[in-house]
Coordinates of C-alpha atoms in Angstrom, one line a residue:
M164 CA 24.1 35.1 -88.2
A165 CA 23.4 37.9 -91.0
P166 CA 24.5 41.3 -90.5
E167 CA 20.8 42.4 -91.1
R168 CA 19.5 40.2 -88.2
S169 CA 21.8 42.1 -85.8
I170 CA 19.9 45.3 -86.3
P171 CA 18.4 46.6 -82.9
T172 CA 14.9 47.5 -82.8
P173 CA 13.9 51.2 -83.2
S174 CA 12.8 53.0 -80.1
Y175 CA 10.4 55.2 -82.7
P176 CA 7.9 54.2 -84.7
T177 CA 8.8 52.9 -87.8
R178 CA 8.0 50.3 -90.6
C179 CA 11.6 50.3 -92.1
L180 CA 12.3 47.0 -91.2
Q181 CA 9.1 45.5 -92.9
F182 CA 11.5 44.0 -95.7
L183 CA 12.7 41.2 -92.8
K184 CA 9.4 39.6 -92.3
H185 CA 10.2 37.3 -95.4
I186 CA 13.1 36.4 -93.8
H187 CA 11.7 35.6 -90.8
N188 CA 8.8 33.6 -92.3
D189 CA 11.4 31.5 -94.2
D190 CA 13.1 31.0 -90.9
Q191 CA 9.4 29.7 -89.5
A192 CA 9.5 26.7 -92.1
N193 CA 12.8 25.4 -91.1
E194 CA 11.7 25.7 -87.4
V195 CA 8.8 23.7 -88.3
N196 CA 10.9 21.2 -90.3
G197 CA 13.9 20.9 -88.2
R198 CA 13.8 19.0 -85.0
N199 CA 15.2 20.4 -81.6
E200 CA 17.5 17.7 -80.5
T201 CA 20.2 20.0 -79.4
N202 CA 19.2 20.9 -75.8
G203 CA 18.0 17.2 -74.3
L204 CA 14.6 18.2 -74.1
N205 CA 13.0 16.3 -76.6
D206 CA 9.7 14.6 -75.5
I207 CA 7.1 16.2 -74.1
I208 CA 3.4 15.0 -72.3
I209 CA 1.1 17.5 -72.2
V210 CA -2.4 16.5 -70.2
G211 CA -5.4 18.4 -71.7
A212 CA -6.6 19.0 -75.1
G213 CA -8.6 22.0 -74.2
L214 CA -7.9 25.3 -75.8
G215 CA -4.7 26.0 -73.5
G216 CA -3.3 22.3 -74.1
L217 CA -3.9 22.5 -77.5
A218 CA -2.1 25.6 -77.9
A219 CA 0.7 24.7 -76.0
A220 CA 1.4 21.7 -78.6
I221 CA 1.7 24.1 -81.2
A222 CA 3.6 26.6 -79.8
L223 CA 6.0 23.3 -79.0
A224 CA 6.0 21.6 -81.9
R225 CA 6.6 23.9 -84.4
R226 CA 10.2 24.6 -82.3
G227 CA 10.7 21.0 -82.9
H228 CA 9.7 19.5 -79.7
S229 CA 8.1 16.2 -79.8
I230 CA 4.3 16.3 -78.4
T231 CA 2.0 13.9 -77.0
V232 CA -1.2 15.2 -76.2
L233 CA -3.6 13.4 -73.6
E234 CA -7.2 13.9 -73.5
Q235 CA -9.7 12.0 -70.9
A236 CA -12.8 12.6 -73.3
P237 CA -13.7 10.0 -75.9
E238 CA -13.4 12.3 -78.8
L239 CA -12.1 16.4 -79.2
G240 CA -15.2 18.7 -79.1
E241 CA -16.0 22.2 -77.0
V242 CA -19.2 22.7 -75.5
G243 CA -20.7 26.5 -75.2
A244 CA -20.8 28.7 -77.8
G245 CA -19.1 31.7 -78.8
I246 CA -15.4 32.8 -77.4
Q247 CA -13.4 35.8 -78.5
I248 CA -10.1 35.9 -79.7
P249 CA -8.5 39.5 -78.8
S250 CA -5.8 40.9 -80.8
N251 CA -2.9 39.6 -77.9
S252 CA -3.9 36.1 -78.8
S253 CA -4.7 36.4 -82.6
R254 CA -1.2 37.9 -83.4
L255 CA 0.4 34.9 -81.9
L256 CA -2.1 32.2 -83.6
L257 CA -2.0 33.5 -87.1
K258 CA 1.9 33.8 -86.5
W259 CA 1.4 30.0 -85.8
G260 CA -0.5 29.3 -89.1
L261 CA -4.0 29.3 -87.9
G262 CA -5.6 31.6 -90.1
P263 CA -6.3 28.9 -93.0
F264 CA -7.9 26.6 -90.0
L265 CA -9.7 29.5 -88.7
G266 CA -10.9 30.3 -92.4
D267 CA -14.1 32.5 -92.7
S268 CA -15.6 30.9 -89.0
V269 CA -14.3 34.1 -87.7
V270 CA -15.8 37.2 -87.3
E271 CA -14.2 40.4 -87.0
P272 CA -16.7 43.0 -85.3
E273 CA -16.3 46.5 -85.9
G274 CA -16.8 47.5 -82.3
M275 CA -18.1 47.3 -79.1
S276 CA -21.0 49.1 -77.2
F277 CA -22.0 48.8 -74.1
R278 CA -25.4 49.6 -73.3
R279 CA -27.9 50.9 -70.8
W280 CA -29.6 47.8 -69.0
Q281 CA -33.0 50.0 -69.3
D282 CA -33.6 51.0 -72.7
G283 CA -30.2 49.8 -74.6
T284 CA -29.2 53.6 -74.7
K285 CA -25.0 53.5 -76.0
I286 CA -23.2 54.6 -73.0
A287 CA -19.6 53.6 -74.0
Y288 CA -17.8 52.3 -77.3
T289 CA -14.8 51.0 -78.5
K290 CA -14.1 50.8 -82.0
L291 CA -12.1 48.1 -83.0
V292 CA -11.5 48.5 -86.7
P293 CA -9.1 49.6 -88.2
E294 CA -7.9 50.7 -84.7
F295 CA -6.8 47.4 -83.3
R296 CA -5.0 46.3 -86.8
D297 CA -3.2 49.1 -86.8
N298 CA -2.1 49.7 -82.9
F299 CA -1.6 46.3 -82.0
E300 CA -0.9 44.6 -85.5
A301 CA -3.8 41.9 -85.3
P302 CA -7.6 41.9 -85.9
Y303 CA -9.8 41.1 -82.7
Y304 CA -12.0 38.1 -83.6
V305 CA -15.1 36.6 -82.5
V306 CA -15.8 32.7 -82.8
H307 CA -17.7 29.4 -82.0
R308 CA -15.3 28.0 -79.3
A309 CA -16.0 24.6 -81.3
H310 CA -14.9 26.3 -84.5
F311 CA -12.0 27.7 -82.9
H312 CA -11.0 24.3 -80.7
N313 CA -11.0 22.4 -84.2
A314 CA -8.6 25.1 -85.7
L315 CA -6.8 24.7 -83.0
Y316 CA -6.5 20.7 -83.3
Q317 CA -6.1 20.6 -87.0
R318 CA -3.3 22.9 -86.8
A319 CA -1.7 20.6 -84.3
L320 CA -2.1 17.2 -86.2
E321 CA -0.4 19.0 -89.0
L322 CA 2.9 19.9 -87.1
G323 CA 3.0 16.3 -86.1
V324 CA 1.5 16.6 -82.6
N325 CA 0.0 13.0 -81.4
V326 CA -3.3 13.5 -79.7
I327 CA -4.7 10.6 -77.9
V328 CA -8.2 10.7 -76.9
N329 CA -9.9 8.5 -74.1
S330 CA -6.6 8.7 -71.7
K331 CA -7.8 10.2 -68.8
V332 CA -5.0 10.8 -66.3
D333 CA -5.4 9.5 -63.1
A334 CA -1.7 10.0 -61.4
Y335 CA 1.1 12.5 -62.2
D336 CA 4.8 11.5 -61.0
A337 CA 6.6 14.7 -61.0
E338 CA 10.1 13.5 -60.0
T339 CA 10.0 10.8 -63.5
A340 CA 8.1 12.9 -65.5
T341 CA 5.5 10.1 -66.0
V342 CA 1.5 10.2 -65.7
Q343 CA -0.4 6.9 -65.2
V344 CA -3.6 6.9 -67.7
M345 CA -6.7 4.7 -66.3
D346 CA -6.5 2.1 -68.6
G347 CA -3.1 1.2 -66.7
K348 CA -0.8 2.7 -69.6
S349 CA 1.8 5.3 -68.8
Y350 CA 3.7 7.8 -70.8
N351 CA 7.0 9.0 -70.0
G352 CA 8.7 12.3 -71.2
D353 CA 11.2 14.9 -70.6
L354 CA 8.8 17.3 -69.3
V355 CA 5.0 17.2 -68.2
I356 CA 2.4 20.4 -69.1
A357 CA -1.1 20.0 -66.7
A358 CA -3.1 21.7 -69.2
D359 CA -6.2 19.8 -67.4
G360 CA -8.4 22.8 -66.4
V361 CA -10.1 23.9 -63.1
K362 CA -10.0 20.5 -61.6
S363 CA -6.7 20.1 -62.5
L364 CA -4.9 16.5 -60.7
G365 CA -1.5 17.8 -61.8
R366 CA -2.1 21.4 -59.5
Q367 CA -2.8 18.9 -57.0
E368 CA 0.3 17.1 -57.6
I369 CA 3.0 20.4 -57.5
L370 CA 0.9 22.0 -54.8
R371 CA -0.1 19.3 -52.5
D372 CA -1.0 20.3 -48.9
N373 CA -1.3 23.7 -50.2
D374 CA -3.2 23.7 -53.5
Q375 CA -6.0 26.0 -53.8
P376 CA -8.2 25.6 -56.3
P377 CA -10.5 28.0 -58.0
S378 CA -13.6 28.6 -56.1
T379 CA -17.3 30.1 -57.4
T380 CA -17.6 34.0 -57.5
G381 CA -21.4 34.3 -56.7
F382 CA -22.2 35.1 -60.4
A383 CA -23.0 32.3 -63.3
A384 CA -23.7 32.8 -67.0
Y385 CA -26.0 31.3 -69.7
R386 CA -24.4 31.0 -72.4
A387 CA -26.7 30.4 -75.7
T388 CA -27.3 31.1 -78.9
V389 CA -30.0 32.3 -81.5
D390 CA -30.5 31.8 -84.8
I391 CA -30.1 34.4 -87.1
E392 CA -33.2 34.1 -89.0
K393 CA -35.1 34.0 -86.3
M394 CA -33.9 37.8 -85.9
K395 CA -34.4 38.9 -89.0
A396 CA -37.8 38.3 -88.8
A397 CA -38.1 40.7 -86.6
P398 CA -37.6 44.4 -88.2
E399 CA -36.5 46.5 -85.0
L400 CA -33.6 43.5 -84.6
A401 CA -32.4 44.4 -87.9
W402 CA -29.5 46.9 -86.6
L403 CA -27.8 44.4 -84.7
I404 CA -27.4 41.8 -87.7
E405 CA -26.5 44.1 -90.0
R406 CA -22.7 44.7 -89.6
P407 CA -20.9 42.7 -87.0
S408 CA -20.6 44.3 -83.7
L409 CA -20.5 43.3 -79.9
N410 CA -23.3 44.5 -77.7
I411 CA -23.2 44.2 -73.9
W412 CA -26.2 45.7 -72.1
I413 CA -24.4 46.4 -68.4
G414 CA -27.0 47.1 -65.3
E415 CA -27.1 45.9 -61.5
D416 CA -25.7 42.4 -60.9
R417 CA -26.2 41.9 -64.4
H418 CA -24.8 41.9 -67.8
V419 CA -25.7 40.6 -71.1
M420 CA -22.9 40.0 -73.8
T421 CA -24.0 39.5 -77.6
Y422 CA -22.2 38.8 -80.9
T423 CA -22.7 37.0 -84.7
I424 CA -20.3 34.3 -84.6
A425 CA -20.2 31.2 -87.1
A426 CA -19.5 33.6 -90.0
G427 CA -22.7 35.4 -89.0
K428 CA -25.3 32.9 -89.2
S429 CA -25.6 32.6 -85.4
F430 CA -26.1 35.1 -82.6
N431 CA -24.4 34.4 -79.1
M432 CA -25.3 35.6 -75.8
V433 CA -24.0 35.5 -72.8
L434 CA -25.9 36.4 -69.9
S435 CA -24.6 36.9 -66.3
H436 CA -26.1 37.3 -63.3
V437 CA -25.7 36.5 -59.6
D438 CA -26.1 33.0 -57.9
R439 CA -24.7 32.1 -54.7
S440 CA -26.9 28.8 -55.0
D441 CA -25.2 25.3 -55.1
P442 CA -24.5 24.6 -58.9
A443 CA -26.1 21.1 -58.1
T444 CA -29.3 22.3 -57.5
W445 CA -29.5 23.8 -60.8
K446 CA -32.3 22.3 -62.6
P447 CA -32.1 22.4 -66.4
E448 CA -35.1 22.2 -67.3
T449 CA -35.9 25.6 -65.7
A450 CA -33.0 27.3 -67.1
I451 CA -35.1 28.9 -70.1
Q452 CA -37.4 30.4 -67.8
D453 CA -34.9 31.4 -65.0
M454 CA -33.3 33.2 -67.4
R455 CA -36.1 35.2 -68.9
N456 CA -37.1 35.9 -65.3
Y457 CA -33.4 37.6 -64.4
F458 CA -34.0 39.6 -67.2
K459 CA -37.6 40.2 -67.5
D460 CA -37.3 44.1 -66.8
W461 CA -34.6 45.1 -69.3
D462 CA -34.4 46.6 -72.9
P463 CA -37.4 45.3 -74.5
Q464 CA -35.5 44.5 -77.5
L465 CA -33.0 42.7 -75.6
V466 CA -35.7 40.7 -73.7
K467 CA -37.4 39.9 -77.4
I468 CA -33.9 38.3 -78.3
I469 CA -34.2 36.3 -75.1
H470 CA -37.6 34.7 -75.7
M471 CA -35.8 33.4 -79.0
I472 CA -33.3 31.3 -76.7
D473 CA -34.4 27.5 -77.2
N474 CA -31.6 25.9 -75.3
A475 CA -28.9 27.2 -73.0
L476 CA -26.3 26.1 -70.7
K477 CA -25.8 27.7 -67.2
W478 CA -22.3 28.0 -66.0
P479 CA -20.8 28.8 -62.6
L480 CA -18.2 31.7 -62.9
M481 CA -15.1 30.4 -61.3
S482 CA -12.0 32.3 -60.2
G483 CA -8.4 31.5 -58.6
V484 CA -6.3 33.2 -56.4
P485 CA -2.6 33.8 -57.2
L486 CA -0.7 30.6 -56.3
S487 CA 2.7 30.0 -55.0
T488 CA 3.9 28.1 -57.4
W489 CA 3.4 26.5 -61.1
I490 CA 6.4 24.1 -61.3
A491 CA 7.0 20.9 -59.1
P492 CA 10.2 20.8 -57.5
S493 CA 11.7 18.2 -59.4
Y494 CA 11.1 20.7 -62.5
K495 CA 9.5 17.9 -64.8
L496 CA 5.9 19.4 -64.2
I497 CA 4.5 22.7 -64.8
M498 CA 0.9 23.8 -65.2
L499 CA -0.3 26.6 -67.4
G500 CA -4.0 27.6 -68.7
D501 CA -7.0 27.5 -66.5
A502 CA -5.3 25.1 -64.0
A503 CA -3.1 27.9 -62.8
H504 CA -5.3 31.1 -63.6
A505 CA -9.0 30.9 -64.1
M506 CA -10.4 33.8 -64.7
V507 CA -14.4 35.3 -64.8
P508 CA -14.7 36.1 -68.7
Y509 CA -15.0 39.9 -68.0
M510 CA -12.4 40.8 -70.2
S511 CA -12.5 38.0 -72.7
Q512 CA -8.9 37.1 -71.9
G513 CA -9.5 33.6 -70.4
A514 CA -8.5 31.5 -73.1
A515 CA -5.9 34.3 -74.6
M516 CA -3.5 33.9 -71.4
A517 CA -4.0 30.0 -71.9
V518 CA -2.7 30.5 -75.3
E519 CA 0.1 33.2 -74.2
D520 CA 0.8 30.9 -71.9
G521 CA 1.9 28.1 -74.5
A522 CA 3.5 31.1 -76.8
A523 CA 5.7 31.9 -73.6
I524 CA 6.7 27.9 -72.9
G525 CA 7.3 27.4 -76.4
E526 CA 9.7 30.3 -76.7
V527 CA 11.5 29.9 -73.3
L528 CA 12.2 26.0 -74.2
N529 CA 13.9 27.2 -77.4
F530 CA 16.6 29.2 -76.0
I531 CA 17.6 26.5 -73.1
Q532 CA 21.3 25.0 -75.0
S533 CA 21.4 21.7 -72.4
R534 CA 19.2 20.1 -69.7
D535 CA 20.9 21.9 -67.3
Q536 CA 18.9 25.3 -68.0
L537 CA 15.6 23.6 -67.8
R538 CA 15.2 24.6 -64.5
L539 CA 15.8 28.5 -65.3
A540 CA 13.9 28.4 -68.5
L541 CA 10.8 27.2 -66.0
E542 CA 11.6 29.7 -63.3
V543 CA 11.9 32.3 -66.1
F544 CA 8.1 31.0 -67.7
E545 CA 6.8 31.2 -64.3
Q546 CA 7.9 34.9 -63.6
V547 CA 6.7 36.3 -66.8
R548 CA 3.3 34.5 -66.5
M549 CA 2.2 34.4 -63.1
K550 CA 2.6 38.6 -63.4
R551 CA 0.4 39.0 -66.2
S552 CA -2.2 36.2 -65.9
Y553 CA -2.8 37.4 -62.3
Q554 CA -3.2 40.9 -63.3
M555 CA -5.7 40.0 -65.7
Q556 CA -7.6 38.1 -63.3
E557 CA -7.3 41.7 -61.2
A558 CA -8.5 43.2 -64.8
S559 CA -11.6 40.5 -65.2
L560 CA -12.7 41.1 -61.6
L561 CA -12.6 44.9 -61.9
N562 CA -14.9 44.9 -64.7
G563 CA -17.5 42.9 -63.0
R564 CA -17.6 45.7 -60.5
L565 CA -17.6 48.5 -63.1
W566 CA -20.4 46.8 -64.9
H567 CA -22.4 46.1 -62.2
F568 CA -23.1 49.3 -60.3
A569 CA -26.9 50.0 -59.6
D570 CA -28.2 53.3 -60.7
G571 CA -27.1 55.8 -58.9
P572 CA -24.3 57.9 -58.5
E573 CA -21.2 55.4 -59.4
Q574 CA -23.3 54.5 -62.4
R575 CA -23.5 58.0 -63.4
A576 CA -20.1 58.8 -62.6
R577 CA -19.0 56.0 -65.0
D578 CA -21.0 56.8 -67.7
D579 CA -20.1 60.2 -67.8
A580 CA -16.4 59.0 -67.9
T581 CA -16.9 57.1 -71.1
R582 CA -19.5 59.9 -72.9
A583 CA -16.6 61.0 -74.9
E584 CA -15.8 57.8 -77.1
V585 CA -19.8 57.6 -77.7
E586 CA -19.5 60.8 -79.2
G587 CA -16.0 60.5 -80.6
R588 CA -14.2 63.4 -78.7
H589 CA -11.0 63.0 -77.2
F590 CA -10.1 61.3 -74.2
V591 CA -7.4 60.3 -72.4
A592 CA -9.0 57.6 -69.6
S593 CA -12.1 55.9 -69.8
A594 CA -14.0 53.7 -67.2
N595 CA -14.5 51.3 -70.3
Q596 CA -11.2 49.4 -70.3
W597 CA -11.5 48.0 -73.7
S598 CA -11.2 51.7 -74.3
D599 CA -8.8 53.3 -72.0
P600 CA -5.8 54.0 -73.7
V601 CA -3.2 52.4 -70.8
T602 CA -5.3 49.2 -70.3
Q603 CA -6.0 49.0 -74.1
W604 CA -2.2 49.3 -74.5
W605 CA -1.5 46.4 -71.8
A606 CA -3.9 44.2 -72.9
Y607 CA -3.9 44.2 -76.3
G608 CA -0.3 45.3 -77.6
Y609 CA 1.3 42.6 -75.2
D610 CA 3.7 39.9 -76.9
A611 CA 3.9 36.9 -74.8
E612 CA 6.8 35.6 -77.1
V613 CA 8.5 38.5 -76.8
E614 CA 8.1 39.6 -73.2
V615 CA 9.3 36.1 -72.1
A616 CA 12.4 36.7 -74.4
K617 CA 13.6 40.0 -72.6
A618 CA 13.1 38.3 -69.2
W619 CA 15.4 35.2 -70.4
N620 CA 17.9 38.1 -71.6
E621 CA 17.7 39.9 -68.2
K622 CA 18.1 36.6 -66.4
T623 CA 21.3 35.5 -68.2
E624 CA 22.8 39.1 -68.2
G625 CA 23.2 40.2 -71.6
T626 CA 23.8 37.0 -73.7
N627 CA 22.5 36.7 -76.8
P628 CA 19.6 34.1 -76.3
L629 CA 17.4 35.5 -79.3
Q630 CA 19.8 33.3 -81.8
K631 CA 18.8 29.8 -81.6
N632 CA 20.3 27.2 -84.1
G633 CA 20.4 29.7 -86.7
H634 CA 16.6 31.0 -86.2
S635 CA 15.8 34.9 -86.1
S636 CA 15.1 36.8 -82.8
T637 CA 12.0 37.1 -81.5
Q638 CA 12.5 40.5 -80.7
F639 CA 11.2 41.6 -84.2
S640 CA 8.1 39.6 -83.9
K641 CA 6.0 42.5 -84.0
L642 CA 7.3 43.3 -87.4
Y643 CA 7.1 40.2 -89.0
V644 CA 3.5 39.2 -88.6
N645 CA 2.7 37.6 -91.8
E646 CA 0.5 39.8 -93.9
K647 CA -0.8 37.0 -95.8
S648 CA -2.1 35.2 -92.6
L649 CA -3.9 38.8 -91.9

């Protein structure tokens, strides 16, 4: 280990160690090209090629593991519309080399404005550019889900990940780390990762009689896009598309999130509302009119955009509860992503938590020297990720409460508590969790790789797991963000 790698991270703000990022980039290339054959944990099976499954595949493949991903769909693709990639997620993805694959499909909004439901008056504001790059060393992006998913897929392929479609897993064997596919084939590895979503069969295998699947929250959301050309034809809407930004109208039991995606060519909308009916009774043929009825008395400019929507998908919003464990007793099967911690989208962190899960499992498995340490590594992963993701579940549900006040004392107090950020005045606390300084640093300043490394180091009582096979420590990862990728 070169002497400069042993320099402790300064406790004060400084950029004096930026020169080390070039060394780190060289180490990353070695990690991708090498095979991690010294710890007896080589072949890993991932069930599910969604955002979480592919993120985990990338994080593990770049550490040298041989990865097979099994996907039930006959071909890869994502439904839905836009998705946010907050700084705690983009920092990891860009470090993993996703920048070229995301290309110009991502949009970086300048800020996020919360608006009164009735007339669009701005009641809260979070400035994203340049603050989030400056503070959290990574941008805050929005992107179409399909573009994001394809970027993950292409990067996974580049790293040698074997993605097998049309392979629905119908049985797990946690004792032998084996999965059975409906066509009769079986796949065996040193570890199986269930990234198979809210209806996870892997979660059922792990928890057996104690399984607690996510449940409906009494809210649903319409997801839709509007062609920008339609909006350009309405001069009164030009302010919404002139500069990239997020705008959220909030009111009693409802809100509408909007932003441009697809390199600014499409206007994304998520329209959330109370709906306690059985999703089986929903009628696609009435979705557009139902959606218009929910928001008919809202800001006239918003209503005009809603009437430009031609197609919409309605989704029930699900949320899980803290589970007793994510690990099978054999320590050969674990779960992550929505299978472990489904959450409502009110912090825009659902996919980001799955990316963090992938980062954490990739990092902690890189520390072990033999299979004997696998149990400890998985326990560290579970400890770190449970705390983080379940707190984010809580924050997401809280936002639903904060946004959906009826007009009255609570609503007025909330709006008073965010007025300083709208007026550009200094504040030390905010009812807007994107702006509240403490919440903001907790949410976006978090580095999943660094946190799992800290937890591993604590468990191993001061040994130095941060150096593995000559590779550099992740304790410098914040200093090593590749500027070219940003």
